[in-house]
mmCIF file of C-alpha atoms and ligand atoms in Angstrom:
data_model
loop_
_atom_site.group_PDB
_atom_site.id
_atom_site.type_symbol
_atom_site.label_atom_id
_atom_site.label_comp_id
_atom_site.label_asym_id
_atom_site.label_seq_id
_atom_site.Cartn_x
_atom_site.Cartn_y
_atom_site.Cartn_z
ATOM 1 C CA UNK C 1 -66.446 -166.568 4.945
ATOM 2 C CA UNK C 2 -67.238 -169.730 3.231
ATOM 3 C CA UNK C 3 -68.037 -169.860 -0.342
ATOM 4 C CA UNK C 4 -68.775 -172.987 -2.180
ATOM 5 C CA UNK C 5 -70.478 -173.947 -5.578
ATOM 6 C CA UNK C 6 -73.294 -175.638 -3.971
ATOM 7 C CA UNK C 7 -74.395 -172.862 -1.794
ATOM 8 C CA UNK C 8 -74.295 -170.559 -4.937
ATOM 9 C CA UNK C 9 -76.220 -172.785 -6.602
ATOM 10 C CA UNK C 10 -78.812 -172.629 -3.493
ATOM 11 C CA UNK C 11 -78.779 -168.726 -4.018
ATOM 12 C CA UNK C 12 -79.324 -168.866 -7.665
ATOM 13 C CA UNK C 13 -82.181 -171.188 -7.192
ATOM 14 C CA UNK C 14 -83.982 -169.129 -4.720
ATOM 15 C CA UNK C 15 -83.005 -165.760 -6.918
ATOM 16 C CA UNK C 16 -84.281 -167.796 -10.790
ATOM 17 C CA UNK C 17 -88.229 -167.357 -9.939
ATOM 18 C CA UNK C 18 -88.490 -163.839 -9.741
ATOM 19 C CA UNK C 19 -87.307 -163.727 -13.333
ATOM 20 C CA UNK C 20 -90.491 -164.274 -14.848
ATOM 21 C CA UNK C 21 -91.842 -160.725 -13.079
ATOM 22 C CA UNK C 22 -89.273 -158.811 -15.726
ATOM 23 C CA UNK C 23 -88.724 -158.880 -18.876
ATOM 24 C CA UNK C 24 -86.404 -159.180 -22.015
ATOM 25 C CA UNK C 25 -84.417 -155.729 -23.180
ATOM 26 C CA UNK C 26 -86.535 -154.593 -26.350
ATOM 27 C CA UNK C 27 -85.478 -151.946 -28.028
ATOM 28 C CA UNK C 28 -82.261 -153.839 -29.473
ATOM 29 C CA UNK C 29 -83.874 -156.509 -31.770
ATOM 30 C CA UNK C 30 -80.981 -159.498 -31.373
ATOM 31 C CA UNK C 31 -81.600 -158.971 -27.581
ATOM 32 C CA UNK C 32 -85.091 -160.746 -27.623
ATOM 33 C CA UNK C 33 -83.944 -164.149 -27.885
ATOM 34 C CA UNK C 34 -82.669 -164.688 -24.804
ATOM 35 C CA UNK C 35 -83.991 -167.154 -22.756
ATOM 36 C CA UNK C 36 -85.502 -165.429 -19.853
ATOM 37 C CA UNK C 37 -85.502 -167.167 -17.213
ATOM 38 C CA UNK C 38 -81.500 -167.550 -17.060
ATOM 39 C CA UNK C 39 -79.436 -167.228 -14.417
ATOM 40 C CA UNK C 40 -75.459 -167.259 -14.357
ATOM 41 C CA UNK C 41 -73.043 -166.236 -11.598
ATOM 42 C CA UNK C 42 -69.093 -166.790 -11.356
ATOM 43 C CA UNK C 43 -67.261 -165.518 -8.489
ATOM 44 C CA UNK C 44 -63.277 -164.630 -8.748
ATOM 45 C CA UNK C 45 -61.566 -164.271 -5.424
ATOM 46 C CA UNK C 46 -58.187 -162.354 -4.996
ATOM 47 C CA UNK C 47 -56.615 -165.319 -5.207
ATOM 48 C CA UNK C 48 -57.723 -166.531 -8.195
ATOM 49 C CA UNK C 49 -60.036 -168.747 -7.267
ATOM 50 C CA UNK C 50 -62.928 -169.012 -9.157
ATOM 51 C CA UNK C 51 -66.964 -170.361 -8.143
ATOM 52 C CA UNK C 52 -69.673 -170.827 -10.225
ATOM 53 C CA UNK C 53 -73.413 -171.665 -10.702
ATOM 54 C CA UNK C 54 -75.637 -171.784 -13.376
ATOM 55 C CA UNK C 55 -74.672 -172.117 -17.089
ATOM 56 C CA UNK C 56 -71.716 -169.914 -16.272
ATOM 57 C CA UNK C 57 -69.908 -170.247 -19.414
ATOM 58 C CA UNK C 58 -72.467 -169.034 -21.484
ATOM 59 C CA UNK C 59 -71.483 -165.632 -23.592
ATOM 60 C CA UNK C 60 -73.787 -162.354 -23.227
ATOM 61 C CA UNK C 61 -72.906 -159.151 -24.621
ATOM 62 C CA UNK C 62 -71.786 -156.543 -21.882
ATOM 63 C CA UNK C 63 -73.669 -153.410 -23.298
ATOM 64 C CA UNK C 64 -73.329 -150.715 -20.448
ATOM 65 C CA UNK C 65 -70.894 -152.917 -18.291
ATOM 66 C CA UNK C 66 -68.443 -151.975 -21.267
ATOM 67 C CA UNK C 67 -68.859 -148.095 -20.580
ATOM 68 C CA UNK C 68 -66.561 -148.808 -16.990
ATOM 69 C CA UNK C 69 -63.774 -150.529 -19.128
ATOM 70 C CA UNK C 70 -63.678 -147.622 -22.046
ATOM 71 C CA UNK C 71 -64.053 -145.146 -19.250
ATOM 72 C CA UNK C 72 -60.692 -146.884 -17.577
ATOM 73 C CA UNK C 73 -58.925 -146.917 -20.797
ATOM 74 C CA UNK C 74 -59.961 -143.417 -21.420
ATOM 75 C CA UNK C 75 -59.025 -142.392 -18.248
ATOM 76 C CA UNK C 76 -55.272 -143.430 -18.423
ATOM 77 C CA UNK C 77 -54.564 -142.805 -22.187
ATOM 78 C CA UNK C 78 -56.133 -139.214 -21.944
ATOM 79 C CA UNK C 79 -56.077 -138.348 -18.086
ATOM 80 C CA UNK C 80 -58.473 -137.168 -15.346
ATOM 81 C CA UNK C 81 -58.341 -133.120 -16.622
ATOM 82 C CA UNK C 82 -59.112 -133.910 -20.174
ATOM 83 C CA UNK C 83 -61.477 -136.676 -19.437
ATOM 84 C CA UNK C 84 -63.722 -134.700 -17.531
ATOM 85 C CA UNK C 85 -63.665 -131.502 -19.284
ATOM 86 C CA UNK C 86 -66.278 -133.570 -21.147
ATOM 87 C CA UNK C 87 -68.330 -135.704 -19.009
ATOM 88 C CA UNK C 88 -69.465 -134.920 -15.276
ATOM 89 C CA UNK C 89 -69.290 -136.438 -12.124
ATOM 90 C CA UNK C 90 -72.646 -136.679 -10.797
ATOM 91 C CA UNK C 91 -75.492 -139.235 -10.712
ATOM 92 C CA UNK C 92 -78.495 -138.749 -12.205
ATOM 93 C CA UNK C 93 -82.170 -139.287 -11.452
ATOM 94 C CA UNK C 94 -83.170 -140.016 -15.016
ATOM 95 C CA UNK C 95 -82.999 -143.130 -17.132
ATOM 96 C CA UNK C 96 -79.697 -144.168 -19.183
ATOM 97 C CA UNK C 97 -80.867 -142.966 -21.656
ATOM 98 C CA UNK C 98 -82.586 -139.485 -21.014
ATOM 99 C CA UNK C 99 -81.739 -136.814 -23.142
ATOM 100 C CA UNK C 100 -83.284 -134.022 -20.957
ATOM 101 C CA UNK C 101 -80.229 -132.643 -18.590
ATOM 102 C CA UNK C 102 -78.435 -132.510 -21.719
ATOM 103 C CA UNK C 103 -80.315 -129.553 -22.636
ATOM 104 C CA UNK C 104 -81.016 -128.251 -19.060
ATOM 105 C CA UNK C 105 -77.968 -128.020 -17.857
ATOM 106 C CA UNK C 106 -75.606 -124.834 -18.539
ATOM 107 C CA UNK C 107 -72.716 -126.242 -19.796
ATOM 108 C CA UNK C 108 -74.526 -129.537 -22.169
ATOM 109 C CA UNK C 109 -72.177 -131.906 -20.662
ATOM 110 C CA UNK C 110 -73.306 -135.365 -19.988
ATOM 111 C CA UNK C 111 -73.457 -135.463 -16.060
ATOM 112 C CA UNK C 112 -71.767 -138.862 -15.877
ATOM 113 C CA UNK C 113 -69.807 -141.257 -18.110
ATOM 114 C CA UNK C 114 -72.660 -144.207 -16.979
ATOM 115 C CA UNK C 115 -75.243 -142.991 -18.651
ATOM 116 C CA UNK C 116 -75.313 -143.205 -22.847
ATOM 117 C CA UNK C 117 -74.517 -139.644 -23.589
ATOM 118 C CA UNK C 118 -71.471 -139.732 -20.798
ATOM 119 C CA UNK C 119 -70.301 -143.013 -22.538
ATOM 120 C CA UNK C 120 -70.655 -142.005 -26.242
ATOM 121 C CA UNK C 121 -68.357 -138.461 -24.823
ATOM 122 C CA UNK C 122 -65.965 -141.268 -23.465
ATOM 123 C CA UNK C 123 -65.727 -143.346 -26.717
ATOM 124 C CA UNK C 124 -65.348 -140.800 -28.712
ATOM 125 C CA UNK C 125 -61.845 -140.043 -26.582
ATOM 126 C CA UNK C 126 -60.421 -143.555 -27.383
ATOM 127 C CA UNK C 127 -57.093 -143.016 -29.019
ATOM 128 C CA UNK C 128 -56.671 -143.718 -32.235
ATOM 129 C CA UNK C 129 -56.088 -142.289 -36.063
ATOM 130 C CA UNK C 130 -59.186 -144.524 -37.242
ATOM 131 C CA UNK C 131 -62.483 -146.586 -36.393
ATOM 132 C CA UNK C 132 -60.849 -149.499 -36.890
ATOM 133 C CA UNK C 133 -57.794 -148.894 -34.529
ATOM 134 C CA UNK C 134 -59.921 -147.495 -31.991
ATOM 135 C CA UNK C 135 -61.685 -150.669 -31.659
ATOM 136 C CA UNK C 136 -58.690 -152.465 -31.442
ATOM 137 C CA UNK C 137 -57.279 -150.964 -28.703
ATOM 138 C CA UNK C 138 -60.019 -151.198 -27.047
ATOM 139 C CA UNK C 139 -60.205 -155.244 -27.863
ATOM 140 C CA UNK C 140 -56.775 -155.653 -26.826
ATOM 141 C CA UNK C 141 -57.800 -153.911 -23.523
ATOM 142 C CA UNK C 142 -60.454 -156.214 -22.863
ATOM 143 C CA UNK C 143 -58.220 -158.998 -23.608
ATOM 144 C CA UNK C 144 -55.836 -158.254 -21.205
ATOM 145 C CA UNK C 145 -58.474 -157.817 -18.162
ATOM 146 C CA UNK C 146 -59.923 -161.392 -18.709
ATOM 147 C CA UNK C 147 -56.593 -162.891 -19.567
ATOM 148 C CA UNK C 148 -58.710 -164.601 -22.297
ATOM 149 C CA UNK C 149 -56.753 -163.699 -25.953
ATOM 150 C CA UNK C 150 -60.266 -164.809 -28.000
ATOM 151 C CA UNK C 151 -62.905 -162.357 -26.574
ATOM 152 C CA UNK C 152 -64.754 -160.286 -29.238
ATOM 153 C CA UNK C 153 -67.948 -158.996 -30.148
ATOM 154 C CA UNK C 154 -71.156 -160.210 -31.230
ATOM 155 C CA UNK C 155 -71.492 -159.154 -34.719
ATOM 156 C CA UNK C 156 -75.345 -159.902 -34.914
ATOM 157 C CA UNK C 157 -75.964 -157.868 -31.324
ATOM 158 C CA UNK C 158 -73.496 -154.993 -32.845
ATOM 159 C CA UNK C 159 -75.695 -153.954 -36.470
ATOM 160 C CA UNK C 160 -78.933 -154.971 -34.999
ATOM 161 C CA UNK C 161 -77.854 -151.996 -32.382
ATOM 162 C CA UNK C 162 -76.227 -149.980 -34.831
ATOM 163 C CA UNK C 163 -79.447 -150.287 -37.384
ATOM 164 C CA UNK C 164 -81.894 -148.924 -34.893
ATOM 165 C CA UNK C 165 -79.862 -146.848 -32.497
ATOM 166 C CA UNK C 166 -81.713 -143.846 -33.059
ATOM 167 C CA UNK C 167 -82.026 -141.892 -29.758
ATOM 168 C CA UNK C 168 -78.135 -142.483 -29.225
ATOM 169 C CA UNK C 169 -77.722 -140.772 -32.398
ATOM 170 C CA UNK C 170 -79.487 -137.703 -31.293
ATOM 171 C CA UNK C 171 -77.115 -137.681 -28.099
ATOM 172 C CA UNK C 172 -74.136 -137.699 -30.319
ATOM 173 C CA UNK C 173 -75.601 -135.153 -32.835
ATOM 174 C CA UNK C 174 -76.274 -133.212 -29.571
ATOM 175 C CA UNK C 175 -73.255 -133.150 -28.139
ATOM 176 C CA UNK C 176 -71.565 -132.840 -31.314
ATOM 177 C CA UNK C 177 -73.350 -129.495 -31.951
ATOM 178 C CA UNK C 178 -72.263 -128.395 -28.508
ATOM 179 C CA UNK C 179 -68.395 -129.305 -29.073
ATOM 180 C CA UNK C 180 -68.703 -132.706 -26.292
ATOM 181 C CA UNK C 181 -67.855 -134.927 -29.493
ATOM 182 C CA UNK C 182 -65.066 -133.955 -31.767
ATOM 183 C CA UNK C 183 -65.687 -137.336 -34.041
ATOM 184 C CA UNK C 184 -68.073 -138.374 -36.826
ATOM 185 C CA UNK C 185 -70.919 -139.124 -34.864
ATOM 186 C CA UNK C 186 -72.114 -142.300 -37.314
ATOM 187 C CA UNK C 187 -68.665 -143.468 -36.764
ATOM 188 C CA UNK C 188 -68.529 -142.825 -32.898
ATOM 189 C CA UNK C 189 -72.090 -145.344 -33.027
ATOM 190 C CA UNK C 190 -70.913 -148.216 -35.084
ATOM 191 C CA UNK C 191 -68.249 -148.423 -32.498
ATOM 192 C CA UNK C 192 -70.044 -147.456 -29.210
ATOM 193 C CA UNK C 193 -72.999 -150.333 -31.000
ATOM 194 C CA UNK C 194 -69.638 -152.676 -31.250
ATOM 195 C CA UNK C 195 -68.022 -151.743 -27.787
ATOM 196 C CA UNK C 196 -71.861 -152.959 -26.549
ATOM 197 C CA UNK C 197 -72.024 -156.073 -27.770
ATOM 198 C CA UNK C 198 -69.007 -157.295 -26.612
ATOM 199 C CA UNK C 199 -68.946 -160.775 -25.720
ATOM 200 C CA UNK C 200 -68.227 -162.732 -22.827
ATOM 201 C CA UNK C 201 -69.261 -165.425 -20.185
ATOM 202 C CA UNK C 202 -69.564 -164.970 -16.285
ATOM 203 C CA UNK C 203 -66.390 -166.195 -15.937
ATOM 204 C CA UNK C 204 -64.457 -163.597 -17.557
ATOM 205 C CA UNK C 205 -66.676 -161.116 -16.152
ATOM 206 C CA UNK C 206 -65.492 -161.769 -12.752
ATOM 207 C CA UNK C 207 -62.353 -161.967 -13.824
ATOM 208 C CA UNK C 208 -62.670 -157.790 -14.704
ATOM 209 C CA UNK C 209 -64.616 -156.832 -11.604
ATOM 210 C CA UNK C 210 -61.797 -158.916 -9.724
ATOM 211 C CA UNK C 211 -59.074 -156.555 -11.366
ATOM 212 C CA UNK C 212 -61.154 -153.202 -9.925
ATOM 213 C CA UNK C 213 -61.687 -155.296 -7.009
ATOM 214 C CA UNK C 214 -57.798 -155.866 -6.306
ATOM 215 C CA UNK C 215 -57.383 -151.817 -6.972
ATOM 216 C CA UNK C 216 -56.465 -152.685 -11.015
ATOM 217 C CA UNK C 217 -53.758 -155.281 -10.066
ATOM 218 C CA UNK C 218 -54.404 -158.424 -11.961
ATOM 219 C CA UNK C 219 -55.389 -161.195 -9.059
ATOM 220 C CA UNK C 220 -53.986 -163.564 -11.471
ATOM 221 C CA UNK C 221 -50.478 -162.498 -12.649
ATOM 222 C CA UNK C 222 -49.441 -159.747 -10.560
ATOM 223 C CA UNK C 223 -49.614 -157.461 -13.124
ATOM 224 C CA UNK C 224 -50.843 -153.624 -12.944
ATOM 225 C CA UNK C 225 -53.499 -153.363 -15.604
ATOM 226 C CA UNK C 226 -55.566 -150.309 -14.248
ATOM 227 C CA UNK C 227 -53.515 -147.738 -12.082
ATOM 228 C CA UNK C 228 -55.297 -147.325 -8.663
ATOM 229 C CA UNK C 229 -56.229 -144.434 -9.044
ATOM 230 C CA UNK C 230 -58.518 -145.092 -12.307
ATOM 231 C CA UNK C 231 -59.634 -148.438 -10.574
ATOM 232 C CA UNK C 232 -60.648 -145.935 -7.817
ATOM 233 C CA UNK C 233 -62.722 -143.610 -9.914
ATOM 234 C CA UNK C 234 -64.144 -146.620 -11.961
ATOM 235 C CA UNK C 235 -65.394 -148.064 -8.690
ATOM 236 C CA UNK C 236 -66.836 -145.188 -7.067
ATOM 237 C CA UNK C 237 -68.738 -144.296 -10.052
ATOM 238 C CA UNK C 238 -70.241 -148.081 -10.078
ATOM 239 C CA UNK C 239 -71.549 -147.210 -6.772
ATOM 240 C CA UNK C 240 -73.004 -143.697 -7.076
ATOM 241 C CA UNK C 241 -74.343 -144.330 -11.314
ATOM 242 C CA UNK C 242 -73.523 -147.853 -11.803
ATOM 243 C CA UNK C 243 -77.072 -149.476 -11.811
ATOM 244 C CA UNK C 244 -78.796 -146.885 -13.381
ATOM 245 C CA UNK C 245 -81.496 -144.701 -11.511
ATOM 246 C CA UNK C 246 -81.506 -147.451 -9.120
ATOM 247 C CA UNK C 247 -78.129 -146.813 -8.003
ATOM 248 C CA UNK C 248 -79.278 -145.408 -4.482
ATOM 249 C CA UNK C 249 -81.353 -148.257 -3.486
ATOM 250 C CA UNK C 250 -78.894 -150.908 -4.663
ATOM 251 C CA UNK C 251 -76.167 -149.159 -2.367
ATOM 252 C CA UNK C 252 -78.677 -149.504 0.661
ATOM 253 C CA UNK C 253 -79.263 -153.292 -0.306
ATOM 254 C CA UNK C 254 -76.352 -154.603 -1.502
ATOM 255 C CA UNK C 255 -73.842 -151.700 -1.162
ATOM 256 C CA UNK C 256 -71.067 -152.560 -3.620
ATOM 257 C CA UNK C 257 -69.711 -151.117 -7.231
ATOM 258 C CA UNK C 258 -71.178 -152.836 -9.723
ATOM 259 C CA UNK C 259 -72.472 -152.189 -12.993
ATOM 260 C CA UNK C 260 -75.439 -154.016 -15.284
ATOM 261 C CA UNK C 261 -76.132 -153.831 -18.838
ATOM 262 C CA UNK C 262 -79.774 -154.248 -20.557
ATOM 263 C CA UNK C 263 -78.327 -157.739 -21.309
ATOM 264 C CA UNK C 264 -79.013 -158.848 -18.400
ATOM 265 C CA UNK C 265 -74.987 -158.779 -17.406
ATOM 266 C CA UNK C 266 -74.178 -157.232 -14.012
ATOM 267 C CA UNK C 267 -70.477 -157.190 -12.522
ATOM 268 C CA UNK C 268 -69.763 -156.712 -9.287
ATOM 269 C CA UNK C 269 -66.499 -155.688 -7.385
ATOM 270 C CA UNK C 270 -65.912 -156.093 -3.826
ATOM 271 C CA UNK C 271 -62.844 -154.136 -2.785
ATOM 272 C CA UNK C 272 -60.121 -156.146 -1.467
ATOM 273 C CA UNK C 273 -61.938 -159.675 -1.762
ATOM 274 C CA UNK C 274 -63.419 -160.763 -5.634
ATOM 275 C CA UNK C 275 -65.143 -160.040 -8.707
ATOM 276 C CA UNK C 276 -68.700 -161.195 -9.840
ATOM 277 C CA UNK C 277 -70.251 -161.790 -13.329
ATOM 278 C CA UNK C 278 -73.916 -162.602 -13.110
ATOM 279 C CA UNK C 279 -76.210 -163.205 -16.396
ATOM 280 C CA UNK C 280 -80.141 -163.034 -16.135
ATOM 281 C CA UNK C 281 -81.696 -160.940 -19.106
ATOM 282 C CA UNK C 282 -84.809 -161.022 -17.680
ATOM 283 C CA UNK C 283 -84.789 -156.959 -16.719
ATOM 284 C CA UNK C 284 -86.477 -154.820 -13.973
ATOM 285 C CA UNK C 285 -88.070 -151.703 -15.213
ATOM 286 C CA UNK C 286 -84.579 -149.478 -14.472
ATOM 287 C CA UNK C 287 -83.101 -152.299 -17.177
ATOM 288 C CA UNK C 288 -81.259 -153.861 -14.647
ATOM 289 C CA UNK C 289 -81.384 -158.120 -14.180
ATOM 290 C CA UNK C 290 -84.134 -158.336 -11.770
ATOM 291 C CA UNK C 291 -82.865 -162.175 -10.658
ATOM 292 C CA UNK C 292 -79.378 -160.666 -10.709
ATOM 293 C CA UNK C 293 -80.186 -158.030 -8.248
ATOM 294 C CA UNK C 294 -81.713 -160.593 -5.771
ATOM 295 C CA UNK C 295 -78.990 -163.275 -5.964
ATOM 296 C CA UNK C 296 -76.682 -160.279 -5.431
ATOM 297 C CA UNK C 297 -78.674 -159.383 -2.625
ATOM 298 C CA UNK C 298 -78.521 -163.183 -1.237
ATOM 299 C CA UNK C 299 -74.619 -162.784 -1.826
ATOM 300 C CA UNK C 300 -73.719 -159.637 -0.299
ATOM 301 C CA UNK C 301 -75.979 -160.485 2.868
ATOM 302 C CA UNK C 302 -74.628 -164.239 3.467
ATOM 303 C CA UNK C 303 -71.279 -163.015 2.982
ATOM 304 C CA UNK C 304 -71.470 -159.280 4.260
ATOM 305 C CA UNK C 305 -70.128 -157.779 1.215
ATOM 306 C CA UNK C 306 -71.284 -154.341 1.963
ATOM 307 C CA UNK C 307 -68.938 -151.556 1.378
ATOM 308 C CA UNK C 308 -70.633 -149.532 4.012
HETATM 309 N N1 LIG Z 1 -76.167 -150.544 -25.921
HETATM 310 C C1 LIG Z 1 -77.138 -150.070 -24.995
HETATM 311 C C2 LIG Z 1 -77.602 -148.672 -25.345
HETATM 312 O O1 LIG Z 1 -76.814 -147.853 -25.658
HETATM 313 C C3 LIG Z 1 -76.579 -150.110 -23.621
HETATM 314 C C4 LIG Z 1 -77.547 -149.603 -22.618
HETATM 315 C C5 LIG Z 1 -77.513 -150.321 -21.334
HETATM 316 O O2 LIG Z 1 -77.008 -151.444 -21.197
HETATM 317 N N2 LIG Z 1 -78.122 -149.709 -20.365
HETATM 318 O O3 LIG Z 1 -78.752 -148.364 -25.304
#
């Protein structure tokens, strides 16, 4: 396989123009700024090499791509039993934000920790005695996966959330009723709204989706960060929930775990080979980066990324 900036540059190129058939996220006021017709990728192979086109270094909050990291810290600090005792395993047909199954099914469980009720059931488990050290493990987490000590959140992206996050509420008054959350649910959304707008560039992103890539070993150091068996659940729910209710089709077309945000972020992992970070907020009507999905398209045919 050969990989080189130029030819990534090619791909982005061809992938930019379809950006002006989607549009920005709009229900999260700081989100409209973005320039639409963006496009980012960075590449991180097993090796630690890294590829790039685009204005790669520019930050963009992760919003749903941070519900796989919380879900992998979750996962080893409170274990698989515990972990889903509250939040499925199964994909669902409905947008990220749907409410409905939460009353339709028997036991109101979220059905997976992709969607917002799954994720707010999977914040809420973050260790911690308050708010505040919550967040920080989950900062120092973060840290740790991109090797970068200086990644935070966007502070403007996090109240503008937190001021008008008022269907996300009524998931975590939901589930609170029904004994899914055991925290205060204001204080579970100020730091679900912060866990969101975490910030980072393409780059770094790889960087992550090259750790799940190399089964939670860092490429870089050597180091264990996720255990393998958490990578492996991370990764298999990026496949089967990871894009949203356009999960299914994405498999058939590009056919590897990744996960996008309404940012416009999307992170890929290839097993065994590298991580991807892509940025284009210009959205599809799922909410996933419509130039993203076709440069990741491009990618995974040049290079036969497919999982399957
Ligand atoms: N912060 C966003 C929300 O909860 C994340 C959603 C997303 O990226 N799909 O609505």
């Amino acid at each position: 396989m050969y990989i080189d900036n130029q030819l990534l540059a090619n791909m982005v190129d061809e992938a930019r123009p379809i950006s002006s058939e989607g549009r920005l996220v709009d229900y999260i006021p700081a989100l409209k700024k973005e320039n639409k017709d963006n496009l980012a990728v960075s590449v991180c192979f097993l090796n630690g090499e890294f590829f790039y086109a685009g204005d790669y270094l520019e930050k963009f909050t992760l919003q749903s791509i941070s519900k796989v990291i919380t879900l992998a810290l979750v996962l080893m600090d409170n274990g698989e039993e515990e972990v889903f005792s509250k939040v499925g395993m199964e994909p669902t047909g409905d947008p990220f934000n749907s409410i409905v199954k939460l009353e339709t099914n028997r036991v109101s469980k979220p059905l997976n920790p992709m969607i917002n009720a799954g994720a707010l059931a999977v914040t809420d488990m973050i260790k911690g005695a308050t708010n505040e050290e919550k967040w920080e493990r989950l900062l120092a987490f973060v840290n740790v996966l991109t090797g970068e000590e200086e990644v935070t959140y966007n502070k403007e992206v996090a109240d503008s959330e937190f001021n008008t996050a008022f269907l996300n509420r009524s998931l975590g008054y939901f589930m609170k009723q029904h004994g899914i959350i055991k925290g205060d649910v204001e204080h579970l959304i100020y730091l679900y709204t912060k866990q969101c707008a975490l910030e980072m560039n393409c780059q770094d992103l790889a960087k992550i989706g090259a750790v799940f890539a190399n089964d939670g070993m860092d490429p870089v150091t050597g180091r264990q960060l996720i255990t393998r068996d958490v990578a492996r659940i991370c990764k298999t729910f990026m496949v089967t929930c990871g894009m949203y209710n356009s999960s299914g089709e994405f498999a058939i077309k590009v056919g590897i775990p990744a996960k996008s945000g309404v940012s416009g972020g999307i992170m890929g992992s290839v097993p065994r080979k590298c991580g991807i970070g892509i940025f284009g907020p210009s959205l599809d009507e799922t909410g996933n980066s419509i130039a993203g999905l076709r440069l990741l398209e491009l990618m995974g045919n040049e290079y036969k990324w497919s999982i399957f």
